[in-house]
Tab-separated table of C-alpha atoms in Angstrom:
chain	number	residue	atom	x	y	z
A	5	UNK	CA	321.497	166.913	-2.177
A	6	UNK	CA	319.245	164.563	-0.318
A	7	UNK	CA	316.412	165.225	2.122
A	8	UNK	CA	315.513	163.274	5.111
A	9	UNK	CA	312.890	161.640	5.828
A	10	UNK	CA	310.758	162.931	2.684
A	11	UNK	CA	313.544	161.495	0.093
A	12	UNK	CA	315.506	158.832	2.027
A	13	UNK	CA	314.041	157.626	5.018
A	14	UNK	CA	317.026	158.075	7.809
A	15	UNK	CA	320.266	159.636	7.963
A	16	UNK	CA	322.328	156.742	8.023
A	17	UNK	CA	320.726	155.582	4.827
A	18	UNK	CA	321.142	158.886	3.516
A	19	UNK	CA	324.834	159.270	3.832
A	20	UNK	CA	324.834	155.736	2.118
A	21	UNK	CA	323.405	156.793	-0.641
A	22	UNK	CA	325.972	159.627	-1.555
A	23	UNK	CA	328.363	159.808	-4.040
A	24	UNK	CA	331.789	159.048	-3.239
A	25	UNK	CA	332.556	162.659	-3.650
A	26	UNK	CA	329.947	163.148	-0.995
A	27	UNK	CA	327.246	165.873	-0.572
A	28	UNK	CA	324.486	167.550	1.672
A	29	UNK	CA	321.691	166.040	3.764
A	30	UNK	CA	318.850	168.060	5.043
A	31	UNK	CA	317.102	166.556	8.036
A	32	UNK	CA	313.889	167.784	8.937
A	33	UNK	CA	313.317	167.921	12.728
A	34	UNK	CA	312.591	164.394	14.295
A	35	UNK	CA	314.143	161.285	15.955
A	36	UNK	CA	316.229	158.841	13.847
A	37	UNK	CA	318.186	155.918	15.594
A	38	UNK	CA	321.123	154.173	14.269
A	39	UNK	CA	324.719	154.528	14.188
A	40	UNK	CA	325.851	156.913	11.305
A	41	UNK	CA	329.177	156.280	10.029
A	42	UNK	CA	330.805	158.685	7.805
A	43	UNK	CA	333.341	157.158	5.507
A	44	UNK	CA	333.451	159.408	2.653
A	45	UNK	CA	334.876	162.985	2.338
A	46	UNK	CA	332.801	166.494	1.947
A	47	UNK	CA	329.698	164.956	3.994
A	48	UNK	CA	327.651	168.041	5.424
A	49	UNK	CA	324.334	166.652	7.572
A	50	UNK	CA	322.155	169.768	8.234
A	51	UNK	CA	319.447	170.156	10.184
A	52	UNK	CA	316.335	171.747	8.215
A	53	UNK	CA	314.034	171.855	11.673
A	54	UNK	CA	314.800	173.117	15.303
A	55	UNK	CA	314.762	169.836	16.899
A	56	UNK	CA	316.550	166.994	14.850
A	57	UNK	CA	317.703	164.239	17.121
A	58	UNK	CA	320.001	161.587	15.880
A	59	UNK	CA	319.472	158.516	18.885
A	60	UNK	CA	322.907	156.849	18.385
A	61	UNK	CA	326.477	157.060	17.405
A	62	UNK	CA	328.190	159.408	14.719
A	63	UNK	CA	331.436	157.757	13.556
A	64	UNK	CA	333.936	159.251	11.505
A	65	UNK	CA	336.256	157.512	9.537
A	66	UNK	CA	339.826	158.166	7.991
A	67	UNK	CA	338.134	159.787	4.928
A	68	UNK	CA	335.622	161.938	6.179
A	69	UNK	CA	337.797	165.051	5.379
A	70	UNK	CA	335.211	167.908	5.143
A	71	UNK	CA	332.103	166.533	6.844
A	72	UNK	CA	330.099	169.298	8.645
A	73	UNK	CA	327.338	168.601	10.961
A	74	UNK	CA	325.404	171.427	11.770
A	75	UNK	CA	322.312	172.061	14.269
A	76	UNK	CA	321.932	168.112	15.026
A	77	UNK	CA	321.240	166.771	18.790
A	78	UNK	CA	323.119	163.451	18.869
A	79	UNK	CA	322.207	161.579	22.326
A	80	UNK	CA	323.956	158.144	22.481
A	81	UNK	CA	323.983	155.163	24.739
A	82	UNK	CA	327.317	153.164	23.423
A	83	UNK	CA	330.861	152.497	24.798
A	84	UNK	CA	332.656	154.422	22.813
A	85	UNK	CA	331.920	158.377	22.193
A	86	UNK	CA	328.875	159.488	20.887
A	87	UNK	CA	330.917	161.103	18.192
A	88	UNK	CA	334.249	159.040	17.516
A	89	UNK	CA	336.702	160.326	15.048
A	90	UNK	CA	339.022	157.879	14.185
A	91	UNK	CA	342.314	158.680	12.166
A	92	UNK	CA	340.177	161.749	10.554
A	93	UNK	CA	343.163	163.151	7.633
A	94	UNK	CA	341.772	167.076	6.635
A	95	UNK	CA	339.226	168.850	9.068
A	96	UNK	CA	335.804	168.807	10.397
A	97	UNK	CA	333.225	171.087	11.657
A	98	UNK	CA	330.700	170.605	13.844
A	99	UNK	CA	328.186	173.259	14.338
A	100	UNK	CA	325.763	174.723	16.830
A	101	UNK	CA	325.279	170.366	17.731
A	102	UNK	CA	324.537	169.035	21.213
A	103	UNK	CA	326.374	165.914	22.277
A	104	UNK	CA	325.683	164.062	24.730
A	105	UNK	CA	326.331	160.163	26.225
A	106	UNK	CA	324.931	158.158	28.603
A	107	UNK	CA	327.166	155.421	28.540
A	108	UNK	CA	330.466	156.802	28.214
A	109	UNK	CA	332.551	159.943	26.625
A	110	UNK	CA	330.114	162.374	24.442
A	111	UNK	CA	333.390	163.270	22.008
A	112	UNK	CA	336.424	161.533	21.152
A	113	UNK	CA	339.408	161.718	18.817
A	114	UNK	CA	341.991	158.929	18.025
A	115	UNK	CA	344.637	159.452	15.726
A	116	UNK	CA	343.410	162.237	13.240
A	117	UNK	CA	345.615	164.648	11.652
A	118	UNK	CA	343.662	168.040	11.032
A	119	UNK	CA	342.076	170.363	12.820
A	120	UNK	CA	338.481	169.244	14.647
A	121	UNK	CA	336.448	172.742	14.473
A	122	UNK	CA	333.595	172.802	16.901
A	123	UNK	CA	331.255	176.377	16.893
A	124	UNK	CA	328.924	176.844	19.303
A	125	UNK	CA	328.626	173.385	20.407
A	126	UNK	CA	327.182	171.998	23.675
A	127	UNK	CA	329.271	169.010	24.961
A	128	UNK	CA	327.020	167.736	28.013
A	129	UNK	CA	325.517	165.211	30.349
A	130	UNK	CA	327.824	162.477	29.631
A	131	UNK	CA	328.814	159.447	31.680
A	132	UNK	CA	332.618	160.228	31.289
A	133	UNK	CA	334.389	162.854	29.834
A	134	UNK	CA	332.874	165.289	27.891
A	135	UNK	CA	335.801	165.857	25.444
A	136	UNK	CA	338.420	162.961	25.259
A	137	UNK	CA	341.924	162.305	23.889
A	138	UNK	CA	343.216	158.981	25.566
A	139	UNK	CA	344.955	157.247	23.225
A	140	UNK	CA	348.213	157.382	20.912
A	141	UNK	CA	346.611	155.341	17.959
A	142	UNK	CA	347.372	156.240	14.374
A	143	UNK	CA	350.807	157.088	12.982
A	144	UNK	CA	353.317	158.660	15.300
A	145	UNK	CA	353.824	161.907	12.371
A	146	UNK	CA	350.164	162.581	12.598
A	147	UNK	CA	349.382	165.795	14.632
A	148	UNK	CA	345.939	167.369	15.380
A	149	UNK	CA	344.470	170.525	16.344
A	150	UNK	CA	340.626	170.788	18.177
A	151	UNK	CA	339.782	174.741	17.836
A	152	UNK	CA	336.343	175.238	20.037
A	153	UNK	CA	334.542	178.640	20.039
A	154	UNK	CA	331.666	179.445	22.118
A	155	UNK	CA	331.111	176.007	23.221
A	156	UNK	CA	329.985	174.718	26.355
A	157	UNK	CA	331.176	171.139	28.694
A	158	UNK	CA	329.216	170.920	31.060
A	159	UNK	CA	327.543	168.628	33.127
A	160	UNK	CA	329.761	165.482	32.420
A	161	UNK	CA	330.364	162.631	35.089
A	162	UNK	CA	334.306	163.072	34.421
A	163	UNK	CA	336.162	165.746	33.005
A	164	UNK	CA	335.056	168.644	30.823
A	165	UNK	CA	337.818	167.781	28.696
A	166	UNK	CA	340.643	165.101	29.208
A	167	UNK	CA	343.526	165.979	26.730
A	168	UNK	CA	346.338	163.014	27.219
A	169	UNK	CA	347.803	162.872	23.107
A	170	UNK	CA	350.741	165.181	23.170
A	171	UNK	CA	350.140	165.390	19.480
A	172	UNK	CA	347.474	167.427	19.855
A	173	UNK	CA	346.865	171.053	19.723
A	174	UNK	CA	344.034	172.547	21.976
A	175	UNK	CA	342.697	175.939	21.291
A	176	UNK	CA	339.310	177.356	23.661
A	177	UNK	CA	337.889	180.489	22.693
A	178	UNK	CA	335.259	181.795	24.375
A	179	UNK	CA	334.295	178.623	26.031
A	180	UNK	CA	332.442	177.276	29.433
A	181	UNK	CA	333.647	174.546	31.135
A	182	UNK	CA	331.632	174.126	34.707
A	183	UNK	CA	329.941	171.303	36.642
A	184	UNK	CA	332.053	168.791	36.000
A	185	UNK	CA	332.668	166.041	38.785
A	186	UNK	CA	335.973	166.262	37.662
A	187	UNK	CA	338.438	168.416	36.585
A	188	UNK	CA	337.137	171.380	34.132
A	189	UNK	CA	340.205	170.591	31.905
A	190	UNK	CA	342.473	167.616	32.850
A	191	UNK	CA	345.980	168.466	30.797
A	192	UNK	CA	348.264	165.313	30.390
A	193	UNK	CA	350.644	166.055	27.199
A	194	UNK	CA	348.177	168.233	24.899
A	195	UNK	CA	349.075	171.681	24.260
A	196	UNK	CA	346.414	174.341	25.755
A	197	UNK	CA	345.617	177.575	24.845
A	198	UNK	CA	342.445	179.041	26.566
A	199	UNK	CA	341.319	182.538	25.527
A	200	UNK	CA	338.307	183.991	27.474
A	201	UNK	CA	337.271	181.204	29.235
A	202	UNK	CA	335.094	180.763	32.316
A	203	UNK	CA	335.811	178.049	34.625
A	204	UNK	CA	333.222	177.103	37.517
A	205	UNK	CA	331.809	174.879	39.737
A	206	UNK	CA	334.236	172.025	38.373
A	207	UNK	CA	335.050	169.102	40.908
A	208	UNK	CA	338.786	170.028	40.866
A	209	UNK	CA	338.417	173.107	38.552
A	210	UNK	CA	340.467	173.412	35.240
């Protein structure tokens, strides 16, 4: 285990500094800029504070099998999302976090094969969409599942949630989707399933 900033000085450093079988971070509440990339399986960043904000990009590579983030704000300014997954293989979790981009999409996914768990999230006040899946990269046999439970998208300049990889699964349970300019949810080959949802105040609703 490794503590930020007491023990290592930022997170990005910290995950560095793992062993290749990975490990936990504890970040105590404060700001720390840089892009984090996570390239390593069984990585769990947790906050230790009530107000840990990463200022910059979380990127998960194709090893990052088991990586929980839990309690973090991540507020990005970049092109791509503020947390990218990119051809993920085994599942992550991301917990009670706050995403949010001013650039462009807060979350995306391209190519993974797992499931993408996401508890109690906040997915807001993004440039684009607040969820997306835009692109068929990775292997054609690779198939996903996203499983969101009381989460809320909300807020973004696009849609809540764009799902366009019909290799996807898409599970909401107990989920808000509202203020979007958008559309709440815009479907284009994902699978849906929505289970006690509310919908409101979405440019072209769900």
């Amino acid at each position: 285990e490794l503590r930020v900033p007491s023990e290592v000085p930022t997170v990005a450093a910290a995950v560095d500094q793992l062993p290749v079988r990975g490990g936990i971070i504890h970040v105590e509440s404060g700001y720390y800029e840089g892009v984090i990339v996570i390239s390593k399986p069984f990585v769990k960043i947790w906050a230790a504070g009530e107000n840990v904000v990463i200022q910059g990009q979380v990127v998960f590579r194709e090893c990052a099998m088991g990586a929980h983030l839990k309690g973090l704000r991540i507020e990005a300014t970049c092109p791509a999302g503020a947390v990218d997954l990119k051809g993920v293989r085994g599942k992550v979790l991301l917990e009670r976090c706050v995403i949010t981009n001013t650039a462009s999409a807060a979350l995306v996914l391209e190519g993974c094969s797992g499931d993408t768990v996401l508890q109690g999230c906040q997915v807001r006040g993004s440039r684009y969409d607040g969820l997306g899946l835009h692109k068929l990269k990775g292997e054609s046999t690779h198939r996903g599942r996203i499983l969101a439970t009381d989460c809320d998208f909300e807020d973004n300049g696009y849609d809540g949630l764009y799902l366009g990889d019909p290799r996807y699964e898409v599970t909401l349970r107990s989920c808000t989707v509202r203020r979007n300019l958008r559309h709440g949810i815009c479907v284009r080959g994902s699978q849906l399933e929505t289970i006690d949802c509310v919908f409101e105040a979405n440019g072209k609703e769900a």
